[in-house]
XYZ file of C-alpha atoms in Angstrom:
386
model
C -9.105 -42.617 32.349
C -9.455 -38.977 31.396
C -11.418 -38.887 28.090
C -9.030 -36.306 26.617
C -6.002 -38.500 27.275
C -7.882 -41.439 25.809
C -8.654 -39.392 22.679
C -5.085 -38.269 21.997
C -3.831 -41.843 22.392
C -5.932 -42.946 19.420
C -4.216 -43.108 16.049
C -7.318 -41.736 14.296
C -6.926 -38.508 16.279
C -3.457 -37.808 14.917
C -4.025 -38.740 11.257
C -5.969 -35.556 10.264
C -3.570 -33.418 12.319
C -0.618 -34.958 10.487
C -2.314 -34.404 7.107
C -2.970 -30.740 7.940
C 0.606 -30.295 9.184
C 2.053 -31.805 5.990
C -0.297 -29.681 3.861
C 0.822 -26.518 5.654
C 4.495 -27.465 5.327
C 3.930 -27.898 1.603
C 2.406 -24.415 1.397
C 5.305 -23.013 3.430
C 7.712 -23.981 0.639
C 6.062 -21.418 -1.640
C 4.656 -23.969 -4.049
C 1.239 -22.232 -4.059
C 2.532 -18.648 -4.425
C 2.369 -18.609 -8.259
C -1.309 -19.579 -8.053
C -2.475 -16.815 -5.707
C -5.460 -14.888 -6.991
C -4.441 -12.049 -9.286
C -5.114 -8.684 -7.663
C -5.104 -10.054 -4.110
C -2.908 -8.198 -1.621
C -0.658 -11.234 -1.167
C -0.206 -11.643 -4.933
C 0.435 -7.907 -5.382
C 3.211 -7.766 -2.812
C 4.887 -10.840 -4.349
C 4.589 -9.515 -7.902
C 5.884 -6.032 -7.113
C 8.791 -7.074 -4.880
C 9.902 -9.828 -7.257
C 9.660 -7.441 -10.200
C 11.846 -4.659 -8.798
C 14.470 -7.229 -7.786
C 14.297 -8.918 -11.196
C 14.922 -5.552 -12.890
C 17.804 -4.558 -10.591
C 20.469 -5.675 -13.063
C 19.259 -3.197 -15.692
C 17.665 -0.571 -13.461
C 19.283 0.024 -10.077
C 17.668 3.033 -8.388
C 19.227 5.897 -6.482
C 15.803 7.091 -5.268
C 12.891 5.037 -3.906
C 9.210 5.956 -3.968
C 7.343 4.712 -0.895
C 3.664 4.864 -0.014
C 0.226 3.347 -0.566
C -2.061 3.150 -3.603
C -2.081 6.978 -3.641
C 1.602 6.868 -4.653
C 1.188 3.656 -6.680
C -1.548 5.229 -8.836
C -0.625 8.890 -8.521
C 2.912 9.231 -9.867
C 4.249 8.197 -13.260
C 7.646 6.536 -12.958
C 8.102 7.165 -16.679
C 7.700 10.927 -16.227
C 9.845 11.061 -13.092
C 12.657 9.050 -14.669
C 12.619 11.151 -17.838
C 13.036 14.225 -15.624
C 15.833 12.652 -13.588
C 17.790 11.118 -16.487
C 19.891 14.266 -17.238
C 20.959 14.263 -13.593
C 22.099 10.640 -13.605
C 19.394 9.551 -11.149
C 16.931 6.645 -11.310
C 13.750 6.278 -9.283
C 12.041 2.955 -8.524
C 8.722 2.404 -6.748
C 7.988 0.096 -3.829
C 4.648 1.842 -3.232
C 1.746 -0.621 -3.079
C -1.985 -0.666 -2.534
C -3.253 -0.978 1.027
C 0.137 -0.804 2.740
C -0.098 0.449 6.291
C 3.134 1.779 7.783
C 4.021 -1.629 9.232
C 3.969 -3.165 5.736
C 5.964 -0.250 4.329
C 8.535 -0.905 7.057
C 8.680 -4.591 6.139
C 9.133 -3.645 2.472
C 11.947 -1.254 3.350
C 13.733 -3.805 5.500
C 13.382 -6.490 2.825
C 14.213 -4.445 -0.279
C 16.321 -1.421 0.685
C 19.390 -3.509 1.708
C 19.463 -4.815 -1.879
C 19.672 -1.279 -3.320
C 22.873 0.205 -1.863
C 22.867 3.210 -4.225
C 19.634 4.661 -2.834
C 20.317 8.036 -1.197
C 16.761 9.451 -1.083
C 13.309 8.098 -0.212
C 10.250 10.014 -1.396
C 7.517 9.122 1.078
C 4.056 9.969 -0.270
C 1.832 10.749 2.712
C -1.929 11.179 3.091
C -3.159 14.061 5.207
C -6.085 12.177 6.789
C -4.401 8.889 7.681
C -3.421 9.622 11.315
C -7.098 10.159 12.185
C -8.232 6.801 10.741
C -5.170 4.696 11.577
C -5.921 1.090 12.542
C -5.426 -0.336 16.014
C -6.312 -3.899 14.963
C -4.514 -5.859 12.273
C -6.489 -6.044 9.040
C -6.585 -9.128 6.809
C -4.844 -7.363 3.925
C -2.035 -6.185 6.234
C -1.502 -9.711 7.556
C -1.608 -11.102 4.007
C 1.167 -8.775 2.854
C 3.298 -9.228 5.959
C 2.984 -12.987 5.554
C 4.494 -12.836 2.057
C 7.461 -10.781 3.217
C 9.816 -11.909 5.989
C 7.569 -13.513 8.615
C 10.435 -13.685 11.101
C 10.393 -9.908 10.911
C 6.585 -9.640 10.921
C 6.062 -11.122 14.383
C 8.146 -8.545 16.293
C 6.973 -5.724 13.996
C 3.279 -6.067 14.822
C 4.108 -5.596 18.498
C 6.595 -2.785 17.867
C 3.921 -0.958 15.862
C 1.481 -1.146 18.805
C -1.234 -3.312 17.262
C -3.846 -5.108 19.332
C -2.543 -8.566 18.471
C -4.944 -11.521 18.728
C -4.205 -15.231 18.589
C -5.856 -15.532 15.172
C -3.502 -12.817 13.863
C -0.546 -14.925 14.975
C -2.127 -18.000 13.388
C -2.580 -16.124 10.112
C 1.131 -15.264 10.029
C 2.301 -18.678 11.225
C 0.179 -21.028 9.095
C -0.213 -20.719 5.324
C -3.214 -23.028 5.446
C -4.984 -20.271 7.391
C -3.611 -17.375 5.325
C -4.534 -19.025 2.009
C -7.834 -20.597 3.058
C -10.097 -18.235 1.081
C -7.800 -18.235 -1.923
C -7.615 -22.050 -1.995
C -11.392 -22.277 -1.608
C -11.886 -20.033 -4.669
C -9.295 -22.033 -6.599
C -11.127 -25.293 -5.854
C -14.498 -23.768 -6.827
C -13.272 -22.444 -10.190
C -9.840 -23.888 -11.100
C -10.195 -23.288 -14.857
C -10.642 -19.532 -14.409
C -7.637 -19.343 -12.098
C -5.426 -21.312 -14.479
C -6.459 -19.050 -17.370
C -5.568 -15.994 -15.264
C -2.152 -17.502 -14.491
C -1.576 -18.188 -18.197
C -2.483 -14.613 -19.130
C -0.263 -13.270 -16.381
C 2.764 -15.123 -17.731
C 2.096 -13.731 -21.227
C 1.802 -10.109 -20.031
C 4.627 -8.083 -21.603
C 7.086 -6.521 -19.147
C 8.012 -3.366 -21.009
C 9.144 -1.066 -18.215
C 11.674 -1.512 -15.397
C 9.123 -0.323 -12.837
C 6.152 -2.471 -11.787
C 3.196 -0.194 -12.524
C 1.878 2.751 -14.529
C -1.702 3.921 -13.980
C -4.034 3.198 -16.918
C -7.397 4.002 -15.266
C -9.462 6.346 -17.484
C -12.785 6.816 -15.587
C -13.213 9.967 -13.514
C -15.456 11.459 -10.824
C -16.654 14.047 -13.362
C -18.639 11.244 -15.034
C -20.969 11.622 -12.022
C -21.738 15.380 -12.242
C -24.399 15.171 -9.505
C -21.743 14.234 -6.955
C -21.000 17.499 -5.159
C -20.289 16.392 -1.596
C -20.100 13.305 0.612
C -23.857 13.065 1.119
C -24.717 13.206 -2.597
C -21.802 10.876 -3.381
C -23.051 8.156 -1.036
C -26.536 8.401 -2.529
C -25.622 8.508 -6.215
C -22.823 5.930 -6.253
C -24.416 3.419 -3.869
C -23.977 0.021 -5.578
C -27.426 -1.000 -4.351
C -29.378 1.879 -5.879
C -29.851 0.083 -9.211
C -28.621 3.045 -11.253
C -26.319 2.024 -14.116
C -22.872 3.569 -14.336
C -22.602 6.352 -16.940
C -20.775 5.943 -20.235
C -17.044 5.529 -19.723
C -17.525 4.260 -16.179
C -18.561 0.856 -14.843
C -19.882 -0.708 -11.647
C -16.352 -1.240 -10.268
C -15.595 2.454 -10.707
C -18.928 3.454 -9.202
C -18.284 1.299 -6.136
C -14.729 2.660 -5.776
C -16.121 6.189 -5.531
C -18.746 5.008 -3.034
C -16.085 3.292 -0.906
C -13.937 6.422 -0.696
C -16.998 8.536 0.057
C -17.675 6.164 2.946
C -14.139 6.736 4.164
C -14.685 10.466 3.779
C -17.799 10.250 5.963
C -15.854 8.450 8.713
C -12.857 10.782 8.673
C -13.238 13.459 11.368
C -13.169 17.045 10.166
C -12.484 18.329 13.673
C -8.775 17.944 14.274
C -7.582 16.698 17.656
C -4.542 14.829 18.949
C -6.090 11.446 19.642
C -4.570 8.120 20.642
C -4.777 7.100 16.973
C -2.873 10.195 15.886
C -0.117 9.666 18.446
C 0.157 6.003 17.475
C 0.390 6.842 13.771
C 3.340 9.165 14.304
C 4.954 6.604 16.631
C 4.751 4.146 13.742
C 6.007 6.716 11.243
C 9.033 7.367 13.460
C 9.886 3.646 13.485
C 9.614 3.502 9.687
C 11.772 6.581 9.077
C 14.357 5.439 11.618
C 14.543 2.037 9.921
C 15.015 3.686 6.514
C 17.928 5.681 7.883
C 19.397 2.672 9.684
C 19.345 0.485 6.564
C 20.817 3.409 4.640
C 23.748 3.616 7.056
C 24.283 -0.129 6.704
C 24.408 0.463 2.933
C 26.917 3.278 3.396
C 24.342 5.988 2.620
C 22.972 8.831 4.714
C 19.478 8.590 3.291
C 17.399 11.745 2.943
C 13.653 11.273 3.472
C 11.289 13.725 1.771
C 7.643 13.736 2.855
C 5.092 14.633 0.179
C 1.452 15.333 1.066
C -0.595 14.042 -1.871
C -3.596 15.839 -3.415
C -7.166 14.709 -2.766
C -10.425 15.508 -4.574
C -11.982 18.897 -3.823
C -15.092 17.023 -2.672
C -13.188 16.334 0.556
C -11.560 19.747 0.698
C -12.736 20.098 4.305
C -9.997 17.607 5.266
C -7.546 20.428 4.722
C -7.059 22.710 7.684
C -4.277 24.768 9.275
C -4.590 22.679 12.460
C -4.125 19.391 10.591
C -1.143 20.800 8.700
C 0.343 22.111 11.946
C 0.143 18.693 13.640
C 1.841 17.091 10.648
C 4.644 19.668 10.623
C 5.181 19.379 14.374
C 5.273 15.589 14.361
C 7.558 15.320 11.324
C 9.849 17.832 13.036
C 9.944 15.673 16.166
C 10.929 12.602 14.123
C 13.681 14.485 12.289
C 13.786 18.271 11.834
C 15.752 17.858 8.586
C 12.848 16.053 6.864
C 11.024 18.450 4.514
C 7.233 18.136 4.245
C 6.035 19.250 0.825
C 2.348 20.144 0.539
C 0.674 19.305 -2.786
C -2.899 19.132 -1.473
C -4.122 21.991 -3.670
C -1.979 21.201 -6.728
C -4.899 19.891 -8.823
C -7.604 22.268 -7.601
C -9.753 24.076 -10.154
C -12.705 23.592 -12.461
C -11.251 20.406 -13.983
C -10.531 18.781 -10.621
C -13.094 16.017 -11.160
C -11.411 14.990 -14.417
C -8.236 14.026 -12.546
C -9.651 11.596 -9.967
C -10.740 7.985 -10.306
C -12.369 8.283 -6.881
C -12.062 10.761 -4.010
C -8.534 9.696 -3.119
C -6.891 8.070 -6.161
C -5.886 9.771 -9.377
C -6.774 8.387 -12.790
C -4.376 8.352 -15.762
C -5.052 12.003 -16.614
C -4.564 13.049 -13.000
C -1.397 10.997 -12.680
C 0.053 12.687 -15.756
C -0.910 16.150 -14.495
C 0.401 15.636 -10.953
C 3.555 13.914 -12.195
C 4.298 16.877 -14.491
C 3.850 19.308 -11.586
C 5.912 17.245 -9.152
C 8.674 16.341 -11.597
C 9.153 20.035 -12.458
C 9.943 20.642 -8.777
C 11.949 17.468 -8.240
C 15.449 18.566 -9.325
C 15.384 21.580 -6.988
C 13.825 19.500 -4.173
C 16.687 17.016 -4.479
C 19.330 19.682 -5.064
C 20.485 17.996 -8.280
C 23.111 19.214 -10.736
C 22.635 18.361 -14.397
C 25.198 15.845 -15.670
C 24.113 15.528 -19.283
């Protein structure tokens, strides 16, 4: 008899498979979701999506803010809503850390149908992203897609032209695979996790939007950092140098990480396969926004906003890069404005505004939000109602 057939006929072969299947089915019910590690991508997407839906009864938006951590950290919803209040408009954020366009699309298709009053989407864009766009699915992208509508995730990863591997499909299909690291950490230190969950439940929910940047450290705390080369040397976590007063090792590493990204981002601008794929993905996202809008009875206007970056990576800015952006946005929809705020925080105090090379700190958020909100009524063509 074939040894494989003999093996599968044994009861002992099927017992562990049945246990694993039952364990995964248990996880599929969502029973473990409240225990996901705080700050993980999966936990973040659950917290933020649940929060904006929970607040819908008291705060139903007419405008949505979409983007990555650059939007999540860089714009104050408090400031924007104070500006928009006299015009009878409300803005809510579904911007989240680490969200590639495929995750933003999944967020739109999950949340936008529930907000039928939305007539405008402010899409915060990053000038360098097309040149570093991912061809392979990253763990954080799979983690976030897995916590949204997985029935949607499977076709999306193909539609967005990813190199899909069998383990990617397994990550989306089986929670026991998706949660394996999280469960391992929970088993190793359950008391810490339970304390974190207790603190999380006690956190006051004072605003109708999910986040407001509170980061105080800045790049200017590292005055020797003048360019990418000096940044990588001075902020290297392995150099043994303590972080200066007001900073810490997490901040130091965040600067180092973004300097590493700056080193990898090409300064020479060309239309590569990555660039073409990025704008293919952006077209899908913008088309889906408009399609959901029509289903809601709204002709949604999309406004693209190029966010500011630290002057340390000023060489990312170039007429050729701007031209490619303008041409590609025009191909997607010529009515979509592309607003350029790359230089909005330039000047001698530039380092005071940035937590790292890409993300604003609290001071920078307040400064940029004041600049952007002053322009917002005219950008949206609003008429004061109060």
